[in-house]
mmCIF file of N, CA and C in Angstrom:
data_model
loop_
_atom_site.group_PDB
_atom_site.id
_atom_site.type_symbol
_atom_site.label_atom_id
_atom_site.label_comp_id
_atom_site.label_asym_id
_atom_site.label_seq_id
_atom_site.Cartn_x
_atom_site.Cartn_y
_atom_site.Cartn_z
ATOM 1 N N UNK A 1 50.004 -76.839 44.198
ATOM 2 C CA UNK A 1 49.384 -77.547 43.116
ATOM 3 C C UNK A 1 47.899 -77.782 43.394
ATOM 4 N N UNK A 2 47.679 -78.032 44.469
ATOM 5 C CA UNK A 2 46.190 -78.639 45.003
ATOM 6 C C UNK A 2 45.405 -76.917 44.868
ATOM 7 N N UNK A 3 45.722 -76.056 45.228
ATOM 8 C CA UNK A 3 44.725 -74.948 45.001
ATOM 9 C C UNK A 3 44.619 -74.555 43.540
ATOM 10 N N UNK A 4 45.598 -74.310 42.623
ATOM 11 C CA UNK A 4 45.528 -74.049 41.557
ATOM 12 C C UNK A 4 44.492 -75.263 40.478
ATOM 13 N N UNK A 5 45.040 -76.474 41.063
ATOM 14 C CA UNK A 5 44.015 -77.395 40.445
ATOM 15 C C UNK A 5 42.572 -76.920 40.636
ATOM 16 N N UNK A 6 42.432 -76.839 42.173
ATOM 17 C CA UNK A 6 40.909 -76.664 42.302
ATOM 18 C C UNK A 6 40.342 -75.427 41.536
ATOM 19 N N UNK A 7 41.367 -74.774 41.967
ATOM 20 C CA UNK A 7 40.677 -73.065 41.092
ATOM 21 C C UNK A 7 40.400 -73.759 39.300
ATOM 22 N N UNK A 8 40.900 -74.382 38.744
ATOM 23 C CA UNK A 8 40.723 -74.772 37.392
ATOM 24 C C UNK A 8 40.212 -75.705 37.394
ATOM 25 N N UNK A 9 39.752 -76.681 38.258
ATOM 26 C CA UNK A 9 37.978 -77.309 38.442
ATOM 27 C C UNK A 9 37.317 -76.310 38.538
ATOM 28 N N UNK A 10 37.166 -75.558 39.257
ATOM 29 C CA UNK A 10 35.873 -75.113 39.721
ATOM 30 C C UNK A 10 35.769 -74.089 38.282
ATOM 31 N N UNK A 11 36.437 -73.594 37.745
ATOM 32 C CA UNK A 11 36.355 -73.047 36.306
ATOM 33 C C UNK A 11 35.671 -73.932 35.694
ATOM 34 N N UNK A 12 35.850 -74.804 35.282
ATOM 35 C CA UNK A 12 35.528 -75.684 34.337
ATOM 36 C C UNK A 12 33.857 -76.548 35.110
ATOM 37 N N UNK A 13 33.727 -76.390 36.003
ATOM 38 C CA UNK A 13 32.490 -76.341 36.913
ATOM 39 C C UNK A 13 31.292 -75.661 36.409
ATOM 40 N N UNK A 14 31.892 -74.238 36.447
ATOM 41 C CA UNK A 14 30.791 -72.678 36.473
ATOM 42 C C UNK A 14 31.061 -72.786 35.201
ATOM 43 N N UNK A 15 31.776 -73.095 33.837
ATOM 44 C CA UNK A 15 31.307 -72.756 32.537
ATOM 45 C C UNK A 15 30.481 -73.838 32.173
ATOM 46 N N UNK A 16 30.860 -74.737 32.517
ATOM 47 C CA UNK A 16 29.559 -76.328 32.719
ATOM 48 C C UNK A 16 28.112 -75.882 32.567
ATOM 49 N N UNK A 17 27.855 -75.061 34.245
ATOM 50 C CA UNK A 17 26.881 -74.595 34.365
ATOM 51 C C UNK A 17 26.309 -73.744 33.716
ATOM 52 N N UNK A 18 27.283 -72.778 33.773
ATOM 53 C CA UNK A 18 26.836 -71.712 32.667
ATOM 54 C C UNK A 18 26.261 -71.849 31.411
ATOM 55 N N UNK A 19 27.020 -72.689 30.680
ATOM 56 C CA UNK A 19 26.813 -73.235 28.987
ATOM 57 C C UNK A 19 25.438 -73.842 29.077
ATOM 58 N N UNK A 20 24.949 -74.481 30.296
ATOM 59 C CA UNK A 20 23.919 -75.096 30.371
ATOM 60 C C UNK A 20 22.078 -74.169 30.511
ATOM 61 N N UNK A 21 22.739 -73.353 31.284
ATOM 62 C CA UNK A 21 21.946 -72.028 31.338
ATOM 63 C C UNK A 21 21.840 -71.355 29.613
ATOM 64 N N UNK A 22 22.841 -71.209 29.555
ATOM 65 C CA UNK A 22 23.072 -70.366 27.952
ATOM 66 C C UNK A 22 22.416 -71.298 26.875
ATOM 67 N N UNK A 23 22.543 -72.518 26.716
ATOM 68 C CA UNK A 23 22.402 -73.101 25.417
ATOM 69 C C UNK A 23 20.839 -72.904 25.089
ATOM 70 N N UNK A 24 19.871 -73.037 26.022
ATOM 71 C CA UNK A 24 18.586 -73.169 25.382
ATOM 72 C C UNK A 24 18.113 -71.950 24.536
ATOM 73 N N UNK A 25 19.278 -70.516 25.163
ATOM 74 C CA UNK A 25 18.789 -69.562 24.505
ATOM 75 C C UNK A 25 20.020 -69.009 23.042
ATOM 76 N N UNK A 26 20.567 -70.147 23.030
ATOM 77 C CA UNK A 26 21.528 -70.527 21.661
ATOM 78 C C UNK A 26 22.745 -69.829 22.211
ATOM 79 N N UNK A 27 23.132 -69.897 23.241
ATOM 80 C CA UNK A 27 24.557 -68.842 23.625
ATOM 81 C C UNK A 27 25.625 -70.024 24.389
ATOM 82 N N UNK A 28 26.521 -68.813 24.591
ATOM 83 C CA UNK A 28 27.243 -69.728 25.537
ATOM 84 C C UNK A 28 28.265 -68.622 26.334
ATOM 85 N N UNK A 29 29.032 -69.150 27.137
ATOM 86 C CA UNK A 29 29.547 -68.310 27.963
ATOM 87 C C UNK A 29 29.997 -67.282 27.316
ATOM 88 N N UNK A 30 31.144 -67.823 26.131
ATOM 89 C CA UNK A 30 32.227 -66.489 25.537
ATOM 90 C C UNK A 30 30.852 -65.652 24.601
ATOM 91 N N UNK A 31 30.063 -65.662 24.615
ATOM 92 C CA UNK A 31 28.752 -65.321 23.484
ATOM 93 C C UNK A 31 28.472 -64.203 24.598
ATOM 94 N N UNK A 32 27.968 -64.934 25.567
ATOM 95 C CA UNK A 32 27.213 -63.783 26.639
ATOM 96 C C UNK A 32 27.920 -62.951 26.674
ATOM 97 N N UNK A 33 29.004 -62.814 27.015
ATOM 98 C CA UNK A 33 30.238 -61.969 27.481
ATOM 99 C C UNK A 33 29.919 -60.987 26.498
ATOM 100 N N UNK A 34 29.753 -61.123 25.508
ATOM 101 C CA UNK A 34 30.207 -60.110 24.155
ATOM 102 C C UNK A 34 28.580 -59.389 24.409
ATOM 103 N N UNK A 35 27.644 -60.194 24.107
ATOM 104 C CA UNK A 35 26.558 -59.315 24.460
ATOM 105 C C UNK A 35 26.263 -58.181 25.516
ATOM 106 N N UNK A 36 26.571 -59.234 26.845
ATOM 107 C CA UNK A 36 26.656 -58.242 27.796
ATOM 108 C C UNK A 36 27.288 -57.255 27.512
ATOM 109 N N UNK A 37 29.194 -56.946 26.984
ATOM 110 C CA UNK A 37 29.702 -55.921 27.135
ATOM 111 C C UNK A 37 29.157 -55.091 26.252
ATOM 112 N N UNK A 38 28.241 -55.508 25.097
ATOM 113 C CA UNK A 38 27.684 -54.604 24.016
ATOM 114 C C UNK A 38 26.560 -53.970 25.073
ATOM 115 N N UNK A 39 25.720 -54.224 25.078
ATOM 116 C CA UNK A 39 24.927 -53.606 26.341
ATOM 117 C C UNK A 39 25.114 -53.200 27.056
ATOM 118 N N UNK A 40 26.228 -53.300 27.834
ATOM 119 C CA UNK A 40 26.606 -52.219 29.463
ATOM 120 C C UNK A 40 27.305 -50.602 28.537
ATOM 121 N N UNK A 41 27.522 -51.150 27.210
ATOM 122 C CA UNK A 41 28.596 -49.734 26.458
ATOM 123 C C UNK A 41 27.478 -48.609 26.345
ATOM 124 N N UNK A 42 28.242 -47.539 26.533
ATOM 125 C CA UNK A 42 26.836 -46.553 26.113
ATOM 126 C C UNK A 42 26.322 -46.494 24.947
ATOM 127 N N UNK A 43 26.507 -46.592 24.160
ATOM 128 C CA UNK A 43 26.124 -46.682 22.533
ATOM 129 C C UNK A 43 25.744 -48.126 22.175
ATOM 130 N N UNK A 44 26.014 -48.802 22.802
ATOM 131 C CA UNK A 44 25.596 -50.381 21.716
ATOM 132 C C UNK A 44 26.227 -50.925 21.372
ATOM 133 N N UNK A 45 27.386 -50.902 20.561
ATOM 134 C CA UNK A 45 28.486 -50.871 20.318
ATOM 135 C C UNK A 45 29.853 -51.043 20.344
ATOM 136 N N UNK A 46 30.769 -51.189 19.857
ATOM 137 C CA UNK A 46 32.173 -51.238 20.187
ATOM 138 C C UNK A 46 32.865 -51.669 18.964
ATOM 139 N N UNK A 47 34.159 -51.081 18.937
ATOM 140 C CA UNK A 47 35.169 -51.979 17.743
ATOM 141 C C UNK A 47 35.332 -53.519 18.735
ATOM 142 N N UNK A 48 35.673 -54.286 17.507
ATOM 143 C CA UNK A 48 36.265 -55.764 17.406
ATOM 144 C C UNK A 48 37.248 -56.025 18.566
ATOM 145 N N UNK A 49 38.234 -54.681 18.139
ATOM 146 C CA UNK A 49 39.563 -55.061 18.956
ATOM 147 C C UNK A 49 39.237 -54.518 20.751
ATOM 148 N N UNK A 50 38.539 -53.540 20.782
ATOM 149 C CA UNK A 50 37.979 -52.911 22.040
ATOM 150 C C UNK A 50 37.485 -54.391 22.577
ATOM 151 N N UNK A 51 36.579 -55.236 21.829
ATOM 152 C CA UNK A 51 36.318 -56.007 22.755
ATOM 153 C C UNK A 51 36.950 -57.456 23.340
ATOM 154 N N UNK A 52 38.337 -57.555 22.372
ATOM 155 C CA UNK A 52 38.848 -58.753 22.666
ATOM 156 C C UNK A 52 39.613 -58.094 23.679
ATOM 157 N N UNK A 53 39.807 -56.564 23.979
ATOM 158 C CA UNK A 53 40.653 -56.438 25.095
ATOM 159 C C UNK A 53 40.021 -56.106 26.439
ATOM 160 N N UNK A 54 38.963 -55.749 26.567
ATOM 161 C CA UNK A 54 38.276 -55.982 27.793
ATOM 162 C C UNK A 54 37.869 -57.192 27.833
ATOM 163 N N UNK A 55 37.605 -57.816 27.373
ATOM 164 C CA UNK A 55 37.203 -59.690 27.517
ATOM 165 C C UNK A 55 39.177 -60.533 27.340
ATOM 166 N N UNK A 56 39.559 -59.486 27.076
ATOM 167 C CA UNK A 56 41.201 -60.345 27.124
ATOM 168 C C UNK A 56 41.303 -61.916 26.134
ATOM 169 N N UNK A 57 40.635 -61.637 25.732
ATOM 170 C CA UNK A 57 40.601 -62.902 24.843
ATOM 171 C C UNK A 57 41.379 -62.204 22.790
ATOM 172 N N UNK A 58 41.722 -63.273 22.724
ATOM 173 C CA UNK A 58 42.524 -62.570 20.896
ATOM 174 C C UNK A 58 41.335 -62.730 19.933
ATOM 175 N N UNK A 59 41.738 -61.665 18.861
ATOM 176 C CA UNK A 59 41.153 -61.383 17.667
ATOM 177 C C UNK A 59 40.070 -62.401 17.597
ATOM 178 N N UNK A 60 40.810 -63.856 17.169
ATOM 179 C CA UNK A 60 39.932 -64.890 16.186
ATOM 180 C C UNK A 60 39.155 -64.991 17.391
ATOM 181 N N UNK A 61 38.875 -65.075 19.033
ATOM 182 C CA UNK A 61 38.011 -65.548 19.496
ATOM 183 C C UNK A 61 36.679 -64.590 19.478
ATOM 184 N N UNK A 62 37.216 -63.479 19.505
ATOM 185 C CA UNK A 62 35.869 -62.246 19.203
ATOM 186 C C UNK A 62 35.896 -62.464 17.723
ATOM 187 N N UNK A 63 35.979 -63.048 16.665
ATOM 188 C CA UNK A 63 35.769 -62.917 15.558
ATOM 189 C C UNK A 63 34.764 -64.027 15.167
ATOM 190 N N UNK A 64 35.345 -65.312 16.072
ATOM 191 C CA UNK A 64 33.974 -66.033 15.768
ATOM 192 C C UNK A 64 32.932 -66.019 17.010
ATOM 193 N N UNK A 65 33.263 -65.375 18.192
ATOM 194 C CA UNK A 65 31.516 -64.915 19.039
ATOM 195 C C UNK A 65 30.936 -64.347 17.738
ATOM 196 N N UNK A 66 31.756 -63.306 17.550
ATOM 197 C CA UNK A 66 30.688 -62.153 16.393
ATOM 198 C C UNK A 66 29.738 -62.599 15.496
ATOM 199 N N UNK A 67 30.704 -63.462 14.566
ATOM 200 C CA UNK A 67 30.078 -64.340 13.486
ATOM 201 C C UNK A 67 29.026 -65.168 14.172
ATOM 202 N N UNK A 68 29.283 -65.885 15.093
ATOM 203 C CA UNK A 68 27.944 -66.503 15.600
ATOM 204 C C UNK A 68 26.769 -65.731 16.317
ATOM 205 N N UNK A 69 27.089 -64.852 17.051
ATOM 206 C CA UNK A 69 26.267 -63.771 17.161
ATOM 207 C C UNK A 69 25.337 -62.716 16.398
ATOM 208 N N UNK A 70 26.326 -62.426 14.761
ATOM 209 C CA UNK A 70 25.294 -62.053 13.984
ATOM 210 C C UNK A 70 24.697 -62.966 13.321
ATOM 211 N N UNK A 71 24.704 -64.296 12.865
ATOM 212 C CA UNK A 71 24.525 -65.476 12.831
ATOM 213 C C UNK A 71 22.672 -65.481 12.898
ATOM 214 N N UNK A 72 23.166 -65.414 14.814
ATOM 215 C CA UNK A 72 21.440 -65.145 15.459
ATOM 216 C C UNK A 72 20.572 -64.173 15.131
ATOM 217 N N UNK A 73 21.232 -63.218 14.615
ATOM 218 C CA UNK A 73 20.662 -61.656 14.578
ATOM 219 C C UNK A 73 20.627 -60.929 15.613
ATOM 220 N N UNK A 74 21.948 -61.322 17.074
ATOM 221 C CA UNK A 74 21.962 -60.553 18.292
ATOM 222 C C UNK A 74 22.850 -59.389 18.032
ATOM 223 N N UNK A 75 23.847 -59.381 17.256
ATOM 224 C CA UNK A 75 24.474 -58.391 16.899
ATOM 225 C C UNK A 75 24.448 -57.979 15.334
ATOM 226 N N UNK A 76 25.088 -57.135 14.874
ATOM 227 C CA UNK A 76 25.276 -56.353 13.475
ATOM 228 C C UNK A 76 26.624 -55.737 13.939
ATOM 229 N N UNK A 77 27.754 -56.123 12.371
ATOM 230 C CA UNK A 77 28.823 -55.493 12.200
ATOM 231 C C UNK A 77 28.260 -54.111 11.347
ATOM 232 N N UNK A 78 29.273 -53.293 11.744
ATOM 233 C CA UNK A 78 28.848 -52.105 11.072
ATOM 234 C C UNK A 78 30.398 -51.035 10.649
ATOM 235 N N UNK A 79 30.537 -50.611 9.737
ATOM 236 C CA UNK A 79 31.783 -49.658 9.742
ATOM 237 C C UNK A 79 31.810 -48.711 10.807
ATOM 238 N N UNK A 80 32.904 -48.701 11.415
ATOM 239 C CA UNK A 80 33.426 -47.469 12.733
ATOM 240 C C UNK A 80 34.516 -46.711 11.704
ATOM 241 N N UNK A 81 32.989 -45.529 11.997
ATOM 242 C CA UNK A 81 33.253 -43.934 11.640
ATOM 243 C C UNK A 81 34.740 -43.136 11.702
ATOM 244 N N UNK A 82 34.856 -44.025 13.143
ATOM 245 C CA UNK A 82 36.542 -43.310 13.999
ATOM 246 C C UNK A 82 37.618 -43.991 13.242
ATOM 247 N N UNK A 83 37.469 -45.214 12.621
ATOM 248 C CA UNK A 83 38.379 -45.415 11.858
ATOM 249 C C UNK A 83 37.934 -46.330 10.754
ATOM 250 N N UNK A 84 38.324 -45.968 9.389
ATOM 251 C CA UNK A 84 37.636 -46.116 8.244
ATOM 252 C C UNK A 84 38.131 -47.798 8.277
ATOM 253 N N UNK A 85 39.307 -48.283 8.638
ATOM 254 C CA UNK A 85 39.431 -49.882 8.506
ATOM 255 C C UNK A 85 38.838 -50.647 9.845
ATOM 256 N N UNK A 86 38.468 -49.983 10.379
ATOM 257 C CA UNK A 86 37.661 -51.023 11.693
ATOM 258 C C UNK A 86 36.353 -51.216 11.442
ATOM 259 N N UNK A 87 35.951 -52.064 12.406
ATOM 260 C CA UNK A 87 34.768 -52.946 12.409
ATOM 261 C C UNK A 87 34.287 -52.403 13.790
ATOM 262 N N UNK A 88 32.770 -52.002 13.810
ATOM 263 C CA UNK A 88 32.545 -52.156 14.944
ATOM 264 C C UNK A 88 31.292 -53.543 15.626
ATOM 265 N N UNK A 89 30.947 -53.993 16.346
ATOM 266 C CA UNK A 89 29.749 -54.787 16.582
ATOM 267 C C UNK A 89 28.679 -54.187 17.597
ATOM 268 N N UNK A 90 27.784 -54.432 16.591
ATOM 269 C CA UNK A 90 26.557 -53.224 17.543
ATOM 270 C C UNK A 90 25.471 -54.220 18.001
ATOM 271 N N UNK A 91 24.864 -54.063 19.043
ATOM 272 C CA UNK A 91 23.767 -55.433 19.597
ATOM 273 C C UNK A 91 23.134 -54.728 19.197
ATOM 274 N N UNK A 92 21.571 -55.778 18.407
ATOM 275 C CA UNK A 92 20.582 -55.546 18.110
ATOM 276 C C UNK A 92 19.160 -55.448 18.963
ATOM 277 N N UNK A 93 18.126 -55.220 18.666
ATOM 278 C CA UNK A 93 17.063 -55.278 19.767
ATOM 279 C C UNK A 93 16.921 -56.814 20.291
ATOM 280 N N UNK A 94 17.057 -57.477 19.316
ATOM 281 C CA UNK A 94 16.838 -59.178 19.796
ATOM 282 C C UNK A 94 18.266 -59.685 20.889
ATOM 283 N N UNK A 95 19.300 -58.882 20.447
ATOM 284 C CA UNK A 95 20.177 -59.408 21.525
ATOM 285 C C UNK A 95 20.179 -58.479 22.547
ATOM 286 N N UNK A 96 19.371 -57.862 22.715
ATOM 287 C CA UNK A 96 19.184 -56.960 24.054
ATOM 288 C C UNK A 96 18.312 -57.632 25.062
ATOM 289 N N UNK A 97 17.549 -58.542 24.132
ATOM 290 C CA UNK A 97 16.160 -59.172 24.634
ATOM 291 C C UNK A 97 17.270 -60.697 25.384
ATOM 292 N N UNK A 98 17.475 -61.013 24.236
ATOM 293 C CA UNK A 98 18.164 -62.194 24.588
ATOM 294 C C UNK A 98 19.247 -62.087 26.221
ATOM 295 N N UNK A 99 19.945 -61.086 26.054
ATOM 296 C CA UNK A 99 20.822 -60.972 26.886
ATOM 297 C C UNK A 99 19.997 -60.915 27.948
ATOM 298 N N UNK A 100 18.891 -60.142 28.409
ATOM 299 C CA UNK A 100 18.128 -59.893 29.355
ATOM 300 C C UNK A 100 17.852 -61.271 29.874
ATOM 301 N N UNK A 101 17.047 -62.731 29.156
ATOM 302 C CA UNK A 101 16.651 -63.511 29.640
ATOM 303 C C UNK A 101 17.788 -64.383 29.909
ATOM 304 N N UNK A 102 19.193 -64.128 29.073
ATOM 305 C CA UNK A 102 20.399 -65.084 29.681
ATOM 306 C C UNK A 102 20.603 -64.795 30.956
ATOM 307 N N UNK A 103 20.725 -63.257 31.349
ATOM 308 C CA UNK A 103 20.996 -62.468 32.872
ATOM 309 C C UNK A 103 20.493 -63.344 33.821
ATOM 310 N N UNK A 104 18.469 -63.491 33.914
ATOM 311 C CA UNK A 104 18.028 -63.851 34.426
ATOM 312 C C UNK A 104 18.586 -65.490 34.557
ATOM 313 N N UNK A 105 19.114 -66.142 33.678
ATOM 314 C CA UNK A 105 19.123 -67.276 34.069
ATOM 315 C C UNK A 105 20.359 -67.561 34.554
ATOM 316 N N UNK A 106 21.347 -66.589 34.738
ATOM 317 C CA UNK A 106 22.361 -66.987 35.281
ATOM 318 C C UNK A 106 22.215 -66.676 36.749
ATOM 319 N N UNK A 107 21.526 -65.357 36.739
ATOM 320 C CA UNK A 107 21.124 -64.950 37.918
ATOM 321 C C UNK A 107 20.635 -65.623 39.026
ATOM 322 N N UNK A 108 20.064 -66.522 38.413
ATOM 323 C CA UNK A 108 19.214 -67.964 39.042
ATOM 324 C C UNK A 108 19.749 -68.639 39.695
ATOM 325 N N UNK A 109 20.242 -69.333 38.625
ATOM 326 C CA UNK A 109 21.181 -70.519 38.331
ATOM 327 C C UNK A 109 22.361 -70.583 38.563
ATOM 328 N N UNK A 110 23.390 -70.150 38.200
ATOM 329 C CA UNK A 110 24.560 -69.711 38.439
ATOM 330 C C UNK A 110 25.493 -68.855 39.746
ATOM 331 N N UNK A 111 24.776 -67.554 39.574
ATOM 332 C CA UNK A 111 25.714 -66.817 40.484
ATOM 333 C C UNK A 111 24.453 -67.004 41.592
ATOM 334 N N UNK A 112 23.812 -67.578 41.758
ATOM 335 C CA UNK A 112 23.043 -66.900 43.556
ATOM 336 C C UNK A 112 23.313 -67.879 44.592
ATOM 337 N N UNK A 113 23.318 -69.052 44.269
ATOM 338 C CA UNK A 113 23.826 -69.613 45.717
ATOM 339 C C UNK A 113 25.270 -70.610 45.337
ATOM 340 N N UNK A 114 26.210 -69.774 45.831
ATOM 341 C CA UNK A 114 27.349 -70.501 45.543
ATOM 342 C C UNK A 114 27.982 -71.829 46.575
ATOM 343 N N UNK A 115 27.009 -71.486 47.943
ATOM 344 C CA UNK A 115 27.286 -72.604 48.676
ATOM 345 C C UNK A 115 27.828 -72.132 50.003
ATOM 346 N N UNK A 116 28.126 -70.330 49.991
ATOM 347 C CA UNK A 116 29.326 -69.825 51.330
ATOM 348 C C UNK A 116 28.166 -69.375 51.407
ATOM 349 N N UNK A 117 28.620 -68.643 52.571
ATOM 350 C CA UNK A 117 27.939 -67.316 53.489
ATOM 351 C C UNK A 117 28.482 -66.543 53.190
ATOM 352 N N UNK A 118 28.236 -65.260 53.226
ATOM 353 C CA UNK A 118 28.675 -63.873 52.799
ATOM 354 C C UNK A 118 30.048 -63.658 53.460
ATOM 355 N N UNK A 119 30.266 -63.864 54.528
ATOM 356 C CA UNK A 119 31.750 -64.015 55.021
ATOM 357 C C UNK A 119 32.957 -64.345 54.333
ATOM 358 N N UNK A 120 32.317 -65.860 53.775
ATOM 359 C CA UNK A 120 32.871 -66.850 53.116
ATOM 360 C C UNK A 120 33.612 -66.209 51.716
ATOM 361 N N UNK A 121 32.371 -65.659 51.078
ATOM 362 C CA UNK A 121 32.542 -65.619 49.857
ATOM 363 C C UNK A 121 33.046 -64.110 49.869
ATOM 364 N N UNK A 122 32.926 -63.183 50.505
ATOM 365 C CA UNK A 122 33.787 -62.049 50.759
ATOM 366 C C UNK A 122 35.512 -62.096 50.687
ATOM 367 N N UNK A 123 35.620 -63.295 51.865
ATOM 368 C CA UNK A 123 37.314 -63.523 52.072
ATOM 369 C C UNK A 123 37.665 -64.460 50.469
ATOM 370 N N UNK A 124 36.592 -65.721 50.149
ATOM 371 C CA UNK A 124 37.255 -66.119 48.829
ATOM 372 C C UNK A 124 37.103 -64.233 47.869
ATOM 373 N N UNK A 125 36.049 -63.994 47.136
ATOM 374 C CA UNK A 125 36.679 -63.029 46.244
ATOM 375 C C UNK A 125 37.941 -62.117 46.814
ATOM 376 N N UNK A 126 38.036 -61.954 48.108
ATOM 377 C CA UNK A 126 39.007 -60.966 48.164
ATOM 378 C C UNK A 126 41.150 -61.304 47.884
ATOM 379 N N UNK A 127 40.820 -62.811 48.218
ATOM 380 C CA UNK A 127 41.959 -63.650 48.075
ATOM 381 C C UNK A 127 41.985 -63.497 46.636
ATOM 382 N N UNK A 128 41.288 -64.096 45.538
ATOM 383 C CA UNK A 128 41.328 -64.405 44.408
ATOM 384 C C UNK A 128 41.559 -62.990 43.838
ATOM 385 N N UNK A 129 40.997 -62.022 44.209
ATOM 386 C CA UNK A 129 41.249 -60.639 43.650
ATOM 387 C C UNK A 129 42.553 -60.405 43.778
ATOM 388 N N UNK A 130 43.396 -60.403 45.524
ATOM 389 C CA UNK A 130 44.891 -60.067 45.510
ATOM 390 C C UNK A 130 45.776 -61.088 44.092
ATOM 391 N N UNK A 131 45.301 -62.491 43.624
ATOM 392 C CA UNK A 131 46.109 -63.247 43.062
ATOM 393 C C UNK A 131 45.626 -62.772 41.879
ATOM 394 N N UNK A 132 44.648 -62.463 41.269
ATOM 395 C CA UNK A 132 44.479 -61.762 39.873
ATOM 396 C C UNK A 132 45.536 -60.711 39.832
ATOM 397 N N UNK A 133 45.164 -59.323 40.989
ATOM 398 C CA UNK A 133 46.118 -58.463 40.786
ATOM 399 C C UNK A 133 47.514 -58.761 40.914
ATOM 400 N N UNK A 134 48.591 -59.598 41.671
ATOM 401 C CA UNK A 134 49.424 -60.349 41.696
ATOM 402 C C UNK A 134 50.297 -60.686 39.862
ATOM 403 N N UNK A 135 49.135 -61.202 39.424
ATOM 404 C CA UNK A 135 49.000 -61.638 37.934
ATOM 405 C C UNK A 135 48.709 -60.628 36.711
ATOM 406 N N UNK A 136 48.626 -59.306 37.378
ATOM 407 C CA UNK A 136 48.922 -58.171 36.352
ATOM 408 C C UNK A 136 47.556 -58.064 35.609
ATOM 409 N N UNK A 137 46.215 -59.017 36.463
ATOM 410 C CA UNK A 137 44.802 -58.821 35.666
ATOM 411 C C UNK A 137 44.139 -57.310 35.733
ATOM 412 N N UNK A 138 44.706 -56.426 37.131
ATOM 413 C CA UNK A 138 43.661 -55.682 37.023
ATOM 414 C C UNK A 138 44.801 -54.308 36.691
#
C-alpha cells in the first residue's frame, strides 16, 4: 500500500508542477501531450482515435484537448483522406512555437533535477518500467 500510495503522490506532484509550467503558456499537461505527439508525427498530424491510443486516454478526453487546442489556434481539425468519416488534428505553426517554449519549460523545471543521481534514477525508471510492463503498458 505504502509504495503504490507514494507512486500516486508523486503523480499528482509532477502534474502540479507541470500544470504550473504549462499554464502561463495556456496548456496543461493532457494539452502538451497532444501537441507534442502532433509534432514528433511525421506529417503534423494524426486521426483523433490514433491519438487517444498512444496517449491511452478515451475519445472524450482527446476530444476536449482538441477543442481546447484549436480553441488557441495550436491545432486545426481537418478531414482524413484515409478515411472519409475520420477526423484528423494537425498542429499549426503557433502550436509548434508554443510546444517548443512548453519543452523548454519543462525541461527546466520539471524533468532536470529530480533529486537522484543517475544511479538512482536509472534503478527507479528501471523498476517502474518492469511494473508498467507487468501491467500490460508496454
Amino acid at each position: 500500500m505504502a509504495t503504490v500510495t507514494s507512486i500516486m503522490r508523486l503523480q499528482q506532484i509532477f502534474l502540479a508542477r507541470s500544470d504550473a509550467e504549462l499554464r502561463p503558456l495556456g496548456l496543461t499537461f493532457a494539452r502538451y501531450e497532444v501537441v507534442m505527439l502532433l509534432s514528433f508525427s511525421s506529417t503534423g498530424r494524426l486521426p483523433l482515435g490514433k491519438i487517444g491510443e498512444r496517449l491511452q486516454v478515451n475519445a472524450a478526453s482527446v476530444t476536449n484537448a482538441v477543442d481546447r487546442l484549436e480553441a488557441d489556434g495550436l491545432v486545426t481539425r481537418r478531414p482524413n483522406p484515409g478515411d472519409g468519416r475520420g477526423t484528423l488534428a494537425a498542429i499549426t505553426a503557433e502550436g509548434r512555437r508554443v510546444a517548443e517554449r512548453a519543452t523548454v519549460a519543462m525541461n527546466t523545471h520539471v524533468f532536470a533535477d529530480l533529486g537522484l543521481d543517475a544511479a538512482a534514477l536509472r534503478a527507479l525508471f528501471d523498476a517502474l518500467s518492469r511494473l508498467r510492463q507487468g501491467a500490460g503498458d508496454f
